[in-house]
PDB file of C-alpha atoms and ligand atoms in Angstrom:
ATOM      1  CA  UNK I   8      14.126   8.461 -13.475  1.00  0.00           C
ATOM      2  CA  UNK I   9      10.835   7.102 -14.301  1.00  0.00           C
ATOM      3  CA  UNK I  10       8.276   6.255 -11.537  1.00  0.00           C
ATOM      4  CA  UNK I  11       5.667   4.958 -13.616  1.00  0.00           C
ATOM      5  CA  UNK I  12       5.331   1.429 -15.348  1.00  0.00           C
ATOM      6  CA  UNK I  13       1.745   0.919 -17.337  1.00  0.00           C
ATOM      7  CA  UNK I  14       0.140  -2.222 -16.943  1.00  0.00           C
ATOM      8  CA  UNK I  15      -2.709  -4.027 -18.442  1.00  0.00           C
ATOM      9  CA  UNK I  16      -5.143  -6.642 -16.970  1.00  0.00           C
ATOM     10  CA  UNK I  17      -7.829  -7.438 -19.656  1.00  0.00           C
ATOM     11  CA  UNK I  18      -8.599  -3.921 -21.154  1.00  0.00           C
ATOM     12  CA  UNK I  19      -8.119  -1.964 -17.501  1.00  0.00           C
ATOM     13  CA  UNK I  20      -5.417  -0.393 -17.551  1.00  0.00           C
ATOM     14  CA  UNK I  21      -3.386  -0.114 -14.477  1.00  0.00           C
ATOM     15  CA  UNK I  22      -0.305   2.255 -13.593  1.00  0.00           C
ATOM     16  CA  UNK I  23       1.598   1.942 -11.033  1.00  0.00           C
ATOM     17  CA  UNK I  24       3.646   5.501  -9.474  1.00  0.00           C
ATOM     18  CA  UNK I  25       6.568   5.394  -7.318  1.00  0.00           C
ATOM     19  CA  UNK I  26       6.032   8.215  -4.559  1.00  0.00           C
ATOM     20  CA  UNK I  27       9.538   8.009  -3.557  1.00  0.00           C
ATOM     21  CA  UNK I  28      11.391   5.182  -0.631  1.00  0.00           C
ATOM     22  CA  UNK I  29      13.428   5.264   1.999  1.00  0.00           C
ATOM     23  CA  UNK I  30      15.362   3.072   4.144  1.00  0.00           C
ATOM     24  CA  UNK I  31      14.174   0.724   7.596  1.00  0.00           C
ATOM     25  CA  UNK I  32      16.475  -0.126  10.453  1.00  0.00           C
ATOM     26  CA  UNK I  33      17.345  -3.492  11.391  1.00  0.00           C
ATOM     27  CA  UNK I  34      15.156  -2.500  15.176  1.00  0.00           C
ATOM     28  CA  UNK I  35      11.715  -2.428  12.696  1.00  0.00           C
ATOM     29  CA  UNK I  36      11.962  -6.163  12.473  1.00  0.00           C
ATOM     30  CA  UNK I  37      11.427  -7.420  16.282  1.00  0.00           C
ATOM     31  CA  UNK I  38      10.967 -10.714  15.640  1.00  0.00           C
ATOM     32  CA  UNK I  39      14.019 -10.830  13.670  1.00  0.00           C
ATOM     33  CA  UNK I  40      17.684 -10.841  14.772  1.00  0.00           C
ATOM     34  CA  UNK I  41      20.718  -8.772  13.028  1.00  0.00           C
ATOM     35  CA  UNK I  42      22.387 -11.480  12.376  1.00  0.00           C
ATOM     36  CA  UNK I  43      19.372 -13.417  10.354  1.00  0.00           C
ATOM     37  CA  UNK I  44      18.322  -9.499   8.753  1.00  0.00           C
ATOM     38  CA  UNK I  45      21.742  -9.260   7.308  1.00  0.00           C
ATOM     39  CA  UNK I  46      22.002 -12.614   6.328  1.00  0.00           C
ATOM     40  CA  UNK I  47      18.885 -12.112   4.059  1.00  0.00           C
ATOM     41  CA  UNK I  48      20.077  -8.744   2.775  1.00  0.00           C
ATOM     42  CA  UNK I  49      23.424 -10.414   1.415  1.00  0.00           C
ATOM     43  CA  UNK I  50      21.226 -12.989  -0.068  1.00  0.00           C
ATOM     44  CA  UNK I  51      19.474 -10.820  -2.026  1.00  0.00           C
ATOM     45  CA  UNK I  52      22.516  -8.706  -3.108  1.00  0.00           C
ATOM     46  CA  UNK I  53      21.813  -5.730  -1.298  1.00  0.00           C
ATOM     47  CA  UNK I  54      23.490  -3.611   1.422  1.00  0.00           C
ATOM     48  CA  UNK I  55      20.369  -2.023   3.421  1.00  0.00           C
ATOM     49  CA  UNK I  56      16.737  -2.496   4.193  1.00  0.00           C
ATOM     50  CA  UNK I  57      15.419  -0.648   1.272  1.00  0.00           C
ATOM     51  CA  UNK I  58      10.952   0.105   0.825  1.00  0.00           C
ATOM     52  CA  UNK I  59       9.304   2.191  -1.707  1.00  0.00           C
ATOM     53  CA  UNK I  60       5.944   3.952  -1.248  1.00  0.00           C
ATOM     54  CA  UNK I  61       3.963   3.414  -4.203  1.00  0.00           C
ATOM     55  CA  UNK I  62       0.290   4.817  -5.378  1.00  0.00           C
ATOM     56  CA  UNK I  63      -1.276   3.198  -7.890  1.00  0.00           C
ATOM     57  CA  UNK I  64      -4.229   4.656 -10.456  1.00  0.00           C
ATOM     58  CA  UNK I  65      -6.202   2.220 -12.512  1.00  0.00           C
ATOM     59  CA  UNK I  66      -8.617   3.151 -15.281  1.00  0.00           C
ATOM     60  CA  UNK I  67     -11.922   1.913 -16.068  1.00  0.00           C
ATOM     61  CA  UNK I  68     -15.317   2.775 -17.279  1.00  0.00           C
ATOM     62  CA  UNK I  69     -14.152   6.434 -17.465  1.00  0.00           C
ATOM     63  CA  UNK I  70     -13.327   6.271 -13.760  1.00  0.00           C
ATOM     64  CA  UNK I  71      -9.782   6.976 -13.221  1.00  0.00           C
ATOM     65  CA  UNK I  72      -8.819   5.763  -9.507  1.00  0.00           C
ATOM     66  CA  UNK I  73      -6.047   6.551  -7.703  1.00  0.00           C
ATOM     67  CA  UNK I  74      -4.841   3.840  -4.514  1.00  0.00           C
ATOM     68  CA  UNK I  75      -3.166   6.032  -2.253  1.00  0.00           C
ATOM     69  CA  UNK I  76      -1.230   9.123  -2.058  1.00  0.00           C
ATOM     70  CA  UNK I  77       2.221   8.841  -0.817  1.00  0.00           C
ATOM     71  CA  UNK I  78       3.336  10.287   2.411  1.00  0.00           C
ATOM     72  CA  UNK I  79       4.001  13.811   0.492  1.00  0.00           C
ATOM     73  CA  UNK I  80       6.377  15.460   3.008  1.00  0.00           C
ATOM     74  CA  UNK I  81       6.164  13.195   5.984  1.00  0.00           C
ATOM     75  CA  UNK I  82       9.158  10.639   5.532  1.00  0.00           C
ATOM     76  CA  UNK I  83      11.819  13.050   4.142  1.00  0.00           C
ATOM     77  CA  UNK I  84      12.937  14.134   1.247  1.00  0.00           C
ATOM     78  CA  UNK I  85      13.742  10.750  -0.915  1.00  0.00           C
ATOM     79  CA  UNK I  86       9.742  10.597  -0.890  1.00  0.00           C
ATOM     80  CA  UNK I  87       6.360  12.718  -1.593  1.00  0.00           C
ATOM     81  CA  UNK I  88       6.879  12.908  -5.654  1.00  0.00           C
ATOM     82  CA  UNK I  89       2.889  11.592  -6.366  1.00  0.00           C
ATOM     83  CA  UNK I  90       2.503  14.985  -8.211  1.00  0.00           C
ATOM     84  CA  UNK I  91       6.042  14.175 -10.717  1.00  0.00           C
ATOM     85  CA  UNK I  92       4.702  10.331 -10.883  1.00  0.00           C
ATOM     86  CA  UNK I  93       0.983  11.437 -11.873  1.00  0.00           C
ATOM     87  CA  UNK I  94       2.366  13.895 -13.847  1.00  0.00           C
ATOM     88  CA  UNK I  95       4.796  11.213 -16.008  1.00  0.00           C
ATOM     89  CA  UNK I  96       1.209   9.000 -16.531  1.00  0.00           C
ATOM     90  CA  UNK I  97      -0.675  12.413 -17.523  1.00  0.00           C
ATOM     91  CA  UNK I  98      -2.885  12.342 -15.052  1.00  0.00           C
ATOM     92  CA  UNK I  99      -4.072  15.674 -13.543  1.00  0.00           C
ATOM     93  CA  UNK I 100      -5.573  15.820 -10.004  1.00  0.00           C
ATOM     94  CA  UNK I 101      -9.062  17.199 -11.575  1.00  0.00           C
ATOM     95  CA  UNK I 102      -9.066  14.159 -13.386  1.00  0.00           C
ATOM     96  CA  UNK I 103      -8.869  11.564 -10.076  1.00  0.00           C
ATOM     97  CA  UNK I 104     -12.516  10.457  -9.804  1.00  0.00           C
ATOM     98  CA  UNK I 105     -12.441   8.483  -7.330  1.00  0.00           C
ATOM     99  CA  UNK I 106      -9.728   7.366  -4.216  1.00  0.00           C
ATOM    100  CA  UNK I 107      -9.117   4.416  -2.212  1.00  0.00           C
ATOM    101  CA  UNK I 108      -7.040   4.021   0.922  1.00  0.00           C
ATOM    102  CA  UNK I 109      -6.145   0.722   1.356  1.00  0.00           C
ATOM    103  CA  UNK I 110      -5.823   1.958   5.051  1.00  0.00           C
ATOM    104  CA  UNK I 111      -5.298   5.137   6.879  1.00  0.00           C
ATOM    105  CA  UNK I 112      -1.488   5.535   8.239  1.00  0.00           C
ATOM    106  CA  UNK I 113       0.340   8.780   7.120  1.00  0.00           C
ATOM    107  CA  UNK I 114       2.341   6.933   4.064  1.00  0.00           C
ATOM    108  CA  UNK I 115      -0.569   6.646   2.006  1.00  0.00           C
ATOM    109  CA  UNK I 116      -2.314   9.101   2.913  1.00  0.00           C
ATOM    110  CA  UNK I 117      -0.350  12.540   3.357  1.00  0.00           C
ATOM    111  CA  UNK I 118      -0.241  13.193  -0.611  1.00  0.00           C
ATOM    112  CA  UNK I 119      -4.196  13.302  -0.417  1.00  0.00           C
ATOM    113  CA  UNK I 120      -3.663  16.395   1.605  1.00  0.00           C
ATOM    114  CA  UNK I 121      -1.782  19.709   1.906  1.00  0.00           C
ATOM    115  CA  UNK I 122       0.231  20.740   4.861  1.00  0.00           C
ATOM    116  CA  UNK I 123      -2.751  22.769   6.198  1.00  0.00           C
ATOM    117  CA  UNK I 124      -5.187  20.165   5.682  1.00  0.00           C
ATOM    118  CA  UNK I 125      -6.911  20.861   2.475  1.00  0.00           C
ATOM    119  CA  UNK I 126      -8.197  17.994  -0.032  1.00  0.00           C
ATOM    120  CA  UNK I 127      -5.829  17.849  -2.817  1.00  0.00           C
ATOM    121  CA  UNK I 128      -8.262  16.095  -5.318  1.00  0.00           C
ATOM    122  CA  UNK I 129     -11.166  17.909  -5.818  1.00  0.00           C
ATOM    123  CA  UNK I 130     -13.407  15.869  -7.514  1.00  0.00           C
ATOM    124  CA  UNK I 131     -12.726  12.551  -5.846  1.00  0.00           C
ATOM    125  CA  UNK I 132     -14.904  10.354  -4.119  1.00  0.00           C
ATOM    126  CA  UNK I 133     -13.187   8.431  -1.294  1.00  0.00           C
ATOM    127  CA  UNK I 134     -13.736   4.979  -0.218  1.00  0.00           C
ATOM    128  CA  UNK I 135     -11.927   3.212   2.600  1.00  0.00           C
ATOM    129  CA  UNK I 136     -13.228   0.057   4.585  1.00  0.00           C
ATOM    130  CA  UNK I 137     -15.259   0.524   7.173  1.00  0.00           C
ATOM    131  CA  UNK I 138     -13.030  -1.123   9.804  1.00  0.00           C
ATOM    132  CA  UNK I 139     -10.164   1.127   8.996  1.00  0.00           C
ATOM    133  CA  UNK I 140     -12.449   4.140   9.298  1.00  0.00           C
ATOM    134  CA  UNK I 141     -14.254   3.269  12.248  1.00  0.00           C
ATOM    135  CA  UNK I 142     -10.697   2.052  13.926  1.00  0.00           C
ATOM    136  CA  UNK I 143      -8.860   5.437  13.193  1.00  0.00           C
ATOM    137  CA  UNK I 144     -12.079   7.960  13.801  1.00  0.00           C
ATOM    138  CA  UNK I 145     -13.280   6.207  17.077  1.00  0.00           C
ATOM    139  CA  UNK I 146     -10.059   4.831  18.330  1.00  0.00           C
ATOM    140  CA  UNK I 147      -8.865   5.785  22.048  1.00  0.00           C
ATOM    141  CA  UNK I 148      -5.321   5.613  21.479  1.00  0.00           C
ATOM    142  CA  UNK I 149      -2.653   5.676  24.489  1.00  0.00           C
ATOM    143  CA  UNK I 150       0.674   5.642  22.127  1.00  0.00           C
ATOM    144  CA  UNK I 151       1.291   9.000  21.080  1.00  0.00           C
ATOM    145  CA  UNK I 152       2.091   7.851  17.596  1.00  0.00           C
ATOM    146  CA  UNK I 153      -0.764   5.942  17.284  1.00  0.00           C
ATOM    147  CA  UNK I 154      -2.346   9.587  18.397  1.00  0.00           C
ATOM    148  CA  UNK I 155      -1.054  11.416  16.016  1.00  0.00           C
ATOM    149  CA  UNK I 156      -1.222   8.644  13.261  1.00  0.00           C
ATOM    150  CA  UNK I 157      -4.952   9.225  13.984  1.00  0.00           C
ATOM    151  CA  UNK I 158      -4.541  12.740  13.772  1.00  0.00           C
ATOM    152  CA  UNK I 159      -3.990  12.982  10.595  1.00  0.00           C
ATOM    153  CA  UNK I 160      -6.146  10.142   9.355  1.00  0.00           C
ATOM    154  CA  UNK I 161      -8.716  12.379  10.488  1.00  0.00           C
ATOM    155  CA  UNK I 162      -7.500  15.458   9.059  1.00  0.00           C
ATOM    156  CA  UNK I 163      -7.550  13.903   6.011  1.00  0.00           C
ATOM    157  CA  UNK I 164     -11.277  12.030   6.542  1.00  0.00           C
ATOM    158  CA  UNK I 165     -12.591  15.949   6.946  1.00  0.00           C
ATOM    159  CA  UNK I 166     -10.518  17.349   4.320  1.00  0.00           C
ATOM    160  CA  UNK I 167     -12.899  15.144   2.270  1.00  0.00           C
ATOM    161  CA  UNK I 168     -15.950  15.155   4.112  1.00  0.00           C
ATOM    162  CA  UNK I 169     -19.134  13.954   2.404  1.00  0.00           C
ATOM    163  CA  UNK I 170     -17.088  12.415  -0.373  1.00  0.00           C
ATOM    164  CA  UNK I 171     -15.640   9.721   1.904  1.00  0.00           C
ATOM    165  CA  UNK I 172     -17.840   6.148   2.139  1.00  0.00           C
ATOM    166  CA  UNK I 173     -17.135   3.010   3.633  1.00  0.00           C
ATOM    167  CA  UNK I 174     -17.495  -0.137   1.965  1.00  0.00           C
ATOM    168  CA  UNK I 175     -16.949  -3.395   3.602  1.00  0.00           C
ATOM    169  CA  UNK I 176     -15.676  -7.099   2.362  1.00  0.00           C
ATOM    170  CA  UNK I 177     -15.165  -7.277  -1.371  1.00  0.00           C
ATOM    171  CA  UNK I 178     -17.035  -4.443  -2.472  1.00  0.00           C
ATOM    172  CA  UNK I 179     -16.391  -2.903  -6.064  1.00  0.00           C
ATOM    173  CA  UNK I 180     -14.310   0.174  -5.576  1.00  0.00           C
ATOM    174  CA  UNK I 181     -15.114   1.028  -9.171  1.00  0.00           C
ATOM    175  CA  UNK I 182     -15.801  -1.046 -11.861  1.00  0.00           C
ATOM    176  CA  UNK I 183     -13.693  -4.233 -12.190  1.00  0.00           C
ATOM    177  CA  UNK I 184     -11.803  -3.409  -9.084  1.00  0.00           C
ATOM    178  CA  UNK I 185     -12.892  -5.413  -5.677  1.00  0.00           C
ATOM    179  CA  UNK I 186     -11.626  -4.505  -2.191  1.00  0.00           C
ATOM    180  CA  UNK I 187     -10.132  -7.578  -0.701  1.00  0.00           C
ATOM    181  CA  UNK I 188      -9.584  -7.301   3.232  1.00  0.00           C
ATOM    182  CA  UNK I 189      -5.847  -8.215   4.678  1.00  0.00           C
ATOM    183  CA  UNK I 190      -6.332  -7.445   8.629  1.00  0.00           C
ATOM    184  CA  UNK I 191      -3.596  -7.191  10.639  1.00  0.00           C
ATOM    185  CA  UNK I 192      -0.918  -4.337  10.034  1.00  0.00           C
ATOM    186  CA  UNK I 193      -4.101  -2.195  10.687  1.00  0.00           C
ATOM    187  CA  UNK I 194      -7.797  -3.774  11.668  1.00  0.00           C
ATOM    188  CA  UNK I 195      -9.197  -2.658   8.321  1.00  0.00           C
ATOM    189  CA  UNK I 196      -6.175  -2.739   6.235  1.00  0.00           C
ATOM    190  CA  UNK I 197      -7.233  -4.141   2.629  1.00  0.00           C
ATOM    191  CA  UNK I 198      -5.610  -4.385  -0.940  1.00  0.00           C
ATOM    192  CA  UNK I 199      -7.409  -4.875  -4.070  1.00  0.00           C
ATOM    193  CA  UNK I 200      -8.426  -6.769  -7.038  1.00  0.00           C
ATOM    194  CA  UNK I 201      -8.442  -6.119 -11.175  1.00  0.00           C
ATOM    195  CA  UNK I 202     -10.019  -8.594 -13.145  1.00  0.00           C
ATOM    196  CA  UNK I 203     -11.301  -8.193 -16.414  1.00  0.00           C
ATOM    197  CA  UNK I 204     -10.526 -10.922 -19.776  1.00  0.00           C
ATOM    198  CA  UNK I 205      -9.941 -13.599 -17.671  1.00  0.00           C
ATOM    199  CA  UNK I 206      -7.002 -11.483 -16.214  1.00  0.00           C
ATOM    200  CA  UNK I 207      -6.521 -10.647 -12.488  1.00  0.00           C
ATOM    201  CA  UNK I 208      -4.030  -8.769 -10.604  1.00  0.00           C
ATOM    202  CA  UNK I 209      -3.935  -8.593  -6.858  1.00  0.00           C
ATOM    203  CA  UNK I 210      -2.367  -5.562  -4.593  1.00  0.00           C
ATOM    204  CA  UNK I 211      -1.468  -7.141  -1.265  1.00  0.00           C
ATOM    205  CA  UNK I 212      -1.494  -3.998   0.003  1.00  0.00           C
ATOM    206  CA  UNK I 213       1.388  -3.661   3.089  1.00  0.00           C
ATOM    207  CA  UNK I 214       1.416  -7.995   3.415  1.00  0.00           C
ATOM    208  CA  UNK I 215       5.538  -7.080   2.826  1.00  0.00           C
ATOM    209  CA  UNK I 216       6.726  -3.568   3.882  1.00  0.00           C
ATOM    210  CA  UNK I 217      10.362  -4.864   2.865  1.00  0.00           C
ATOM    211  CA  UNK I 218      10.564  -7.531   0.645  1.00  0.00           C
ATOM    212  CA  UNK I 219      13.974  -8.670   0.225  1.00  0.00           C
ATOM    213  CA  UNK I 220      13.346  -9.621   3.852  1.00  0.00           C
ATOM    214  CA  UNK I 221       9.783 -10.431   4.397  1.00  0.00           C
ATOM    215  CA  UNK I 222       9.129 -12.541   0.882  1.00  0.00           C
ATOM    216  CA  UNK I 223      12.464 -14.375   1.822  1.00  0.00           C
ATOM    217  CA  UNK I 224      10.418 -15.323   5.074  1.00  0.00           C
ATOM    218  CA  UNK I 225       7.530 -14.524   5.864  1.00  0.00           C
ATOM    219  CA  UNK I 226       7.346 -14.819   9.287  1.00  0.00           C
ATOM    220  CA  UNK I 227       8.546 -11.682  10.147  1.00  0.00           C
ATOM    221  CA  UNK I 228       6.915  -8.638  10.857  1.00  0.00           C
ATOM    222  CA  UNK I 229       7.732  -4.910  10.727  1.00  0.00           C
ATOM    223  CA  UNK I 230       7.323  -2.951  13.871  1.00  0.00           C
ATOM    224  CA  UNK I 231       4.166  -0.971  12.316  1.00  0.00           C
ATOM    225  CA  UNK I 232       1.578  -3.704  12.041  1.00  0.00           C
ATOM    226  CA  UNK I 233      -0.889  -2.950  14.721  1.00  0.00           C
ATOM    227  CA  UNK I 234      -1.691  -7.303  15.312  1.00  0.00           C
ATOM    228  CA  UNK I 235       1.674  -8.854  14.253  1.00  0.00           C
ATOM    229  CA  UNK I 236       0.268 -12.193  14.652  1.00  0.00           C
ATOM    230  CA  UNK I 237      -2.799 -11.423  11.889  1.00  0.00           C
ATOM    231  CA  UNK I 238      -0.337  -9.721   9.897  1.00  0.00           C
ATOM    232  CA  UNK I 239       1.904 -12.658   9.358  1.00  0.00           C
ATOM    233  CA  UNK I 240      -1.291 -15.257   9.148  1.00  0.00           C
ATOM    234  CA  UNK I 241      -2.909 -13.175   6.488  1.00  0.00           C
ATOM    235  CA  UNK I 242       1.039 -12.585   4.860  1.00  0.00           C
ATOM    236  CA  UNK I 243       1.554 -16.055   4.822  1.00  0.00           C
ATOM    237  CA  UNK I 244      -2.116 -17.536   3.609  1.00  0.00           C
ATOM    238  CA  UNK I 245      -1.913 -14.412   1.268  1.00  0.00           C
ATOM    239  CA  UNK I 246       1.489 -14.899  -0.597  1.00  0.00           C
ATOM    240  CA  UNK I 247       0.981 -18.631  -0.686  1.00  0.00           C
ATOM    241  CA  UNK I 248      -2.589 -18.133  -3.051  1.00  0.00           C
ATOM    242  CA  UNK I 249      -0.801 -15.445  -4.925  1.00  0.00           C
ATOM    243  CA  UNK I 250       2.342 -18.195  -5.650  1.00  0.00           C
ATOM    244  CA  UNK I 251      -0.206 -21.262  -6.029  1.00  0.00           C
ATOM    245  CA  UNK I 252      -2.914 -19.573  -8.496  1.00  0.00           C
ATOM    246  CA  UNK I 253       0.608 -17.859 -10.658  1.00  0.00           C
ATOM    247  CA  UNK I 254      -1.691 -14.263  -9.879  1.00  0.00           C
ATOM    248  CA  UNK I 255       0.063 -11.419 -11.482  1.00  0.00           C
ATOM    249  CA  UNK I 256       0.744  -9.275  -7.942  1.00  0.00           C
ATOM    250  CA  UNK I 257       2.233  -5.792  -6.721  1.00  0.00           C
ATOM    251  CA  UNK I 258       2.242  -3.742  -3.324  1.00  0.00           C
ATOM    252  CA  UNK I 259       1.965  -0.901  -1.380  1.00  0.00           C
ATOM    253  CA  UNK I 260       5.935  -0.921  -0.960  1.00  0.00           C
ATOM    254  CA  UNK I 261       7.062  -3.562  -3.248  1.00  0.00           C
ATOM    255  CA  UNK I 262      10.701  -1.813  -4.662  1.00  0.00           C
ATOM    256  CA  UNK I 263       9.384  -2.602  -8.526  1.00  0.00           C
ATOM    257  CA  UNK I 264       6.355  -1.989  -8.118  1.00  0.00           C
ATOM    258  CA  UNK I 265       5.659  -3.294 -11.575  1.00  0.00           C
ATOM    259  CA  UNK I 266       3.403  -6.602 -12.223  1.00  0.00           C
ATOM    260  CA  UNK I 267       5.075  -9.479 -10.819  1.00  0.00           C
ATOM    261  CA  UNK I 268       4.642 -13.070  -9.995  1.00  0.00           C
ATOM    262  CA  UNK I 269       5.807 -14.853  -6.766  1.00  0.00           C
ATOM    263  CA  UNK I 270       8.181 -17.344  -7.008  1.00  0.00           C
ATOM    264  CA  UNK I 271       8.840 -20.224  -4.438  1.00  0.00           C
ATOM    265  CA  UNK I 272      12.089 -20.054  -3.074  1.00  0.00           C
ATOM    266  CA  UNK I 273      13.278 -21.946   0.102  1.00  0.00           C
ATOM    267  CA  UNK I 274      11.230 -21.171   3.232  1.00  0.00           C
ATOM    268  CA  UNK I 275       9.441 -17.943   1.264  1.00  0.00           C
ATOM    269  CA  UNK I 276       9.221 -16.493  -2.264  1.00  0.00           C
ATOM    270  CA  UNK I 277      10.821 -14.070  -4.971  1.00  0.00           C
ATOM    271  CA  UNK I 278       9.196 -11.372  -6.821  1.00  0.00           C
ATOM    272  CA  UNK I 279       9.363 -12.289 -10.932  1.00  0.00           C
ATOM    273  CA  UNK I 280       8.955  -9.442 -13.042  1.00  0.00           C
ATOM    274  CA  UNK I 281       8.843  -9.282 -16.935  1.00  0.00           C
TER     275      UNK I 281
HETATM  276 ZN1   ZN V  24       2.571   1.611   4.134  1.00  0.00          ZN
END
C-alpha cells in the first residue's frame, strides 16, 4: 500500500505519510451516545470508528521538516511504519532538518525516539510551542496516564536536548510554514500553516481525531482532549474558517490524509479530496 501522497502549495512541496491507524471505541466519545455514534458511522458507510496517525514532511528553502513521528510501537501493530512511509517519499532520517510537534502525547511523538530513549533524527532541530512544553515538563499530574504521557514527552524532550526550542503564537517553523495555536485537546496543542503563490494549506492538527464522526458534528469530543470545552470551541471556529475561506486542509488523523477541502453538510462538514 502506499502511505504517501505529494502535495504542492505554491512551490513547497508538502508530503503527507501515513504512520499506520487503528480503531476507537464507542466509550472515547463521552459526550456522545451509541445510538447517535452508530448512527453517524452508517451515514458515512462505515462499520467502526476508524483514525489514522499521520506525519507529515514539507520542503522548503533546503529545509526538509518533518510534523510528527507516529507512535512507532506504542498503539500496536497496525501502526509505527514512519520509517516505510519516509522511506516511500525518499527521505532518510539524516536528511530531517528540522521537527515540529504539534504537541507532545505519545502518538506523535514515539517515532522521534527508540525504545531506550535515543533521538532517532540526528540532525534535527526541534520546535514545539512553548505552552505544550512548559505544560508536559512542569506539569504535576495526578492521572497516571497523564504521568506517564509526560513520561515520555520528556524522554523524548532529553533525547533531543539543546536542539529543542520553543516558539510561541504564529512563529515560522521554517520558511513558509507558521505555527498556528489550537488549545484545547492539550494547552499548547497547535497545527500549522503553508503558504507560498498565493496558496495556503492548513493542518488542524488533532481538531478531529475521528472524522466520520467529529466533521459530521462537531460537537463532540474524544476522551483525550485535556479541556473538552476549548477543544470543541477551537474545532468548531476552526473547521468553520477552513469551510468559509475553501482552505485546502489535512490532519493529524484525518483517514486520507491527502489535501482536502471541507464541505458543508447538515449540522457539520465532509472532507473533499481530489
Ligand atoms: Zn493524536
Amino acid at each position: 500500500m502506499s502511505r504517501t501522497s505529494r502535495i504542492s502549495v505554491g512551490s513547497i512541496e508538502v508530503i503527507s505519510l501515513t504512520d499506520g491507524g487503528a480503531e476507537f471505541g464507542a466509550e472515547l466519545f463521552p459526550n456522545a451516545t451509541e445510538d447517535e455514534l452508530n448512527t453517524l458511522i452508517a451515514a458515512a458507510g462505515a462499520e467502526k470508528i476508524e483514525t489514522n496517525f499521520n506525519a507529515f514532511i514539507v520542503r522548503n528553502a533546503g529545509r526538509t521538516l518533518l510534523v510528527d513521528a507516529g507512535p512507532r510501537d506504542m498503539f500496536g501493530p497496525t501502526a509505527g511504519f514512519l520509517s516505510d512511509a519516509m522511506a516511500e517519499a525518499g527521505v532518510a532520517p539524516e536528511d530531517v532538518t528540522d521537527i515540529f510537534f504539534t504537541h507532545l502525547h505519545p502518538d506523535h511523538i514515539a517515532g522521534a525516539i527508540t525504545a531506550e530513549g535515543a533521538a532517532v533524527f540526528d540532525k534535527a532541530e526541534v520546535k514545539v510551542s512553548d505552552i505544550d512544553h512548559d505544560f508536559w515538563k512542569n506539569g504535576d499530574f495526578s492521572d497516571e496516564t497523564l504521568q506517564q504521557w509526560a513520561g515520555l514527552a520528556n524522554m523524548t524532550l532529553n533525547a533531543y536536548g539543546e536542539r529543542v526550542s520553543t516558539i510561541s503564537g504564529e512563529a515560522e517553523i521554517i520558511p513558509g510554514v507558521t505555527m498556528q495555536m489550537m488549545p484545547g485537546h492539550t494547552p499548547g496543542h497547535a497545527g500549522f500553516r503553508v503558504d507560498d503563490g498565493g496558496q495556503g494549506f492548513i493542518h488542524l492538527g488533532d481538531m478531529v481525531h475521528a472524522e466520520k464522526i467529529q466533521l459530521a458534528n462537531p460537537e463532540i469530543s474524544i476522551a483525550f482532549d485535556i479541556d473538552a470545552d476549548t477543544a470543541r470551541a477551537t474545532r468548531k471556529a476552526g473547521l468553520d474558517m477552513v469551510a468559509t475561506d475553501g482552505l485546502a486542509c489535512s490532519g493529524g488523523h484525518m483517514l486520507r490524509p491527502t489535501l482536502g477541502r471541507l464541505e458543508r453538510s447538515g449540522d457539520g462538514y465532509r472532507f473533499v479530496t481530489g
